[in-house]
Tab-separated table of C-alpha atoms in Angstrom:
chain	number	residue	atom	x	y	z
J	1	MET	CA	13.557	-70.495	-7.423
J	2	ALA	CA	11.052	-67.896	-7.728
J	3	ALA	CA	11.585	-65.405	-10.578
J	4	ASP	CA	10.896	-62.595	-7.424
J	5	SER	CA	13.991	-63.589	-6.005
J	6	LEU	CA	16.907	-63.663	-7.913
J	7	VAL	CA	18.777	-60.446	-7.157
J	8	ALA	CA	21.378	-59.230	-9.673
J	9	PRO	CA	24.528	-58.066	-8.328
J	10	SER	CA	25.017	-54.029	-9.268
J	11	PRO	CA	27.644	-53.176	-11.596
J	12	THR	CA	29.448	-50.185	-9.529
J	13	ASP	CA	29.225	-53.690	-6.515
J	14	SER	CA	32.564	-54.393	-7.092
J	15	ILE	CA	33.925	-50.882	-8.102
J	16	PRO	CA	35.226	-49.243	-4.981
J	17	PRO	CA	32.862	-45.970	-4.073
J	18	SER	CA	35.119	-43.687	-4.897
J	19	LEU	CA	35.585	-44.785	-8.574
J	20	ALA	CA	31.711	-45.216	-8.505
J	21	SER	CA	30.825	-41.983	-9.464
J	22	SER	CA	31.619	-41.289	-13.568
J	23	GLY	CA	30.750	-37.588	-13.575
J	24	PRO	CA	32.817	-34.939	-12.057
J	25	ARG	CA	33.342	-34.978	-9.019
J	26	SER	CA	31.576	-31.814	-6.530
J	27	PRO	CA	33.133	-29.355	-4.990
J	28	SER	CA	35.553	-29.484	-1.725
J	29	ALA	CA	37.889	-28.114	0.321
J	30	GLU	CA	39.909	-30.863	-1.018
J	31	GLN	CA	39.228	-29.603	-4.841
J	32	PRO	CA	37.519	-26.320	-4.920
J	33	LEU	CA	36.402	-24.899	-8.002
J	34	ASN	CA	37.424	-22.037	-9.692
J	35	VAL	CA	34.694	-19.273	-10.330
J	36	ASN	CA	36.320	-17.523	-13.271
J	37	THR	CA	36.274	-20.474	-15.646
J	38	ALA	CA	34.196	-23.136	-13.778
J	39	PRO	CA	31.268	-23.588	-16.085
J	40	PRO	CA	27.730	-22.949	-15.557
J	41	LYS	CA	27.382	-26.743	-14.480
J	42	ALA	CA	29.674	-26.594	-12.531
J	43	LEU	CA	28.838	-24.467	-10.743
J	44	ASP	CA	25.057	-25.363	-9.754
J	45	ALA	CA	27.006	-28.415	-8.020
J	46	LEU	CA	28.251	-25.725	-5.158
J	47	PRO	CA	25.237	-25.545	-1.889
J	48	GLY	CA	23.101	-22.898	-2.460
J	49	ILE	CA	23.760	-21.951	-6.440
J	50	GLY	CA	21.149	-23.033	-8.728
J	51	PRO	CA	21.044	-22.605	-12.511
J	52	ALA	CA	20.173	-19.209	-12.315
J	53	LEU	CA	22.954	-18.297	-9.777
J	54	SER	CA	25.245	-20.174	-12.156
J	55	GLU	CA	23.947	-18.256	-14.991
J	56	ARG	CA	24.587	-15.030	-12.892
J	57	ILE	CA	28.364	-15.417	-11.934
J	58	VAL	CA	28.932	-16.382	-15.309
J	59	THR	CA	27.341	-13.224	-16.737
J	60	TYR	CA	29.727	-10.681	-14.062
J	61	ARG	CA	32.575	-12.409	-15.056
J	62	SER	CA	32.279	-12.071	-19.115
J	63	THR	CA	30.387	-8.646	-18.425
J	64	GLN	CA	32.161	-6.873	-15.813
J	65	ARG	CA	35.372	-8.807	-14.883
J	66	PRO	CA	37.058	-12.163	-14.043
J	67	PHE	CA	36.663	-12.421	-9.992
J	68	GLN	CA	39.835	-11.321	-8.044
J	69	ARG	CA	38.772	-12.562	-5.014
J	70	VAL	CA	36.466	-15.271	-4.062
J	71	ASP	CA	34.802	-12.189	-1.634
J	72	GLU	CA	33.590	-10.787	-4.693
J	73	LEU	CA	31.198	-13.271	-5.468
J	74	GLU	CA	29.062	-10.973	-2.801
J	75	ARG	CA	28.982	-8.680	-5.866
J	76	VAL	CA	26.426	-11.528	-7.983
J	77	SER	CA	22.775	-11.470	-7.384
J	78	GLY	CA	21.735	-13.749	-5.003
J	79	ILE	CA	24.996	-14.325	-3.235
J	80	GLY	CA	24.654	-12.597	0.218
J	81	PRO	CA	27.627	-12.954	3.384
J	82	LYS	CA	25.528	-16.391	4.500
J	83	THR	CA	25.702	-18.343	0.908
J	84	LEU	CA	29.241	-16.803	0.480
J	85	SER	CA	30.275	-18.064	4.256
J	86	THR	CA	28.923	-21.083	3.043
J	87	LEU	CA	31.068	-21.512	-0.417
J	88	ARG	CA	34.340	-20.047	0.783
J	89	PRO	CA	36.051	-23.492	1.032
J	90	MET	CA	35.024	-24.633	-2.205
J	91	VAL	CA	35.757	-22.417	-3.862
J	92	ARG	CA	39.212	-20.750	-5.345
J	93	VAL	CA	39.454	-17.830	-7.534
J	94	THR	CA	42.945	-18.135	-10.297
J	95	ALA	CA	43.251	-15.876	-13.529
J	96	PRO	CA	41.980	-16.898	-16.329
J	97	ASP	CA	44.267	-18.620	-18.943
J	98	SER	CA	46.160	-15.126	-20.309
J	99	ALA	CA	47.880	-17.269	-22.908
J	100	SER	CA	43.692	-17.576	-24.846
J	101	LYS	CA	44.146	-14.233	-25.616
């Protein structure tokens, strides 16, 4: 048997796809992301949000105030009605933990 014809099973072959990912799951309607507490890297996972927009979201919530409604994301430069409509089912807004103050 030639060495190039051997195929070793992938370590993930026996792991169900739902458990194969070692990282956090992407935001979805079933698991929405809280934009008031999410770190920039988690915000990057949202469609249409890259590193620049995720930093703008974090800057807005820390220099202005936490978001009170999802619609307030439009106050962030670069997020318009189209992006907001895409994000709306995947994000939520809850007040930051007041116990940390």
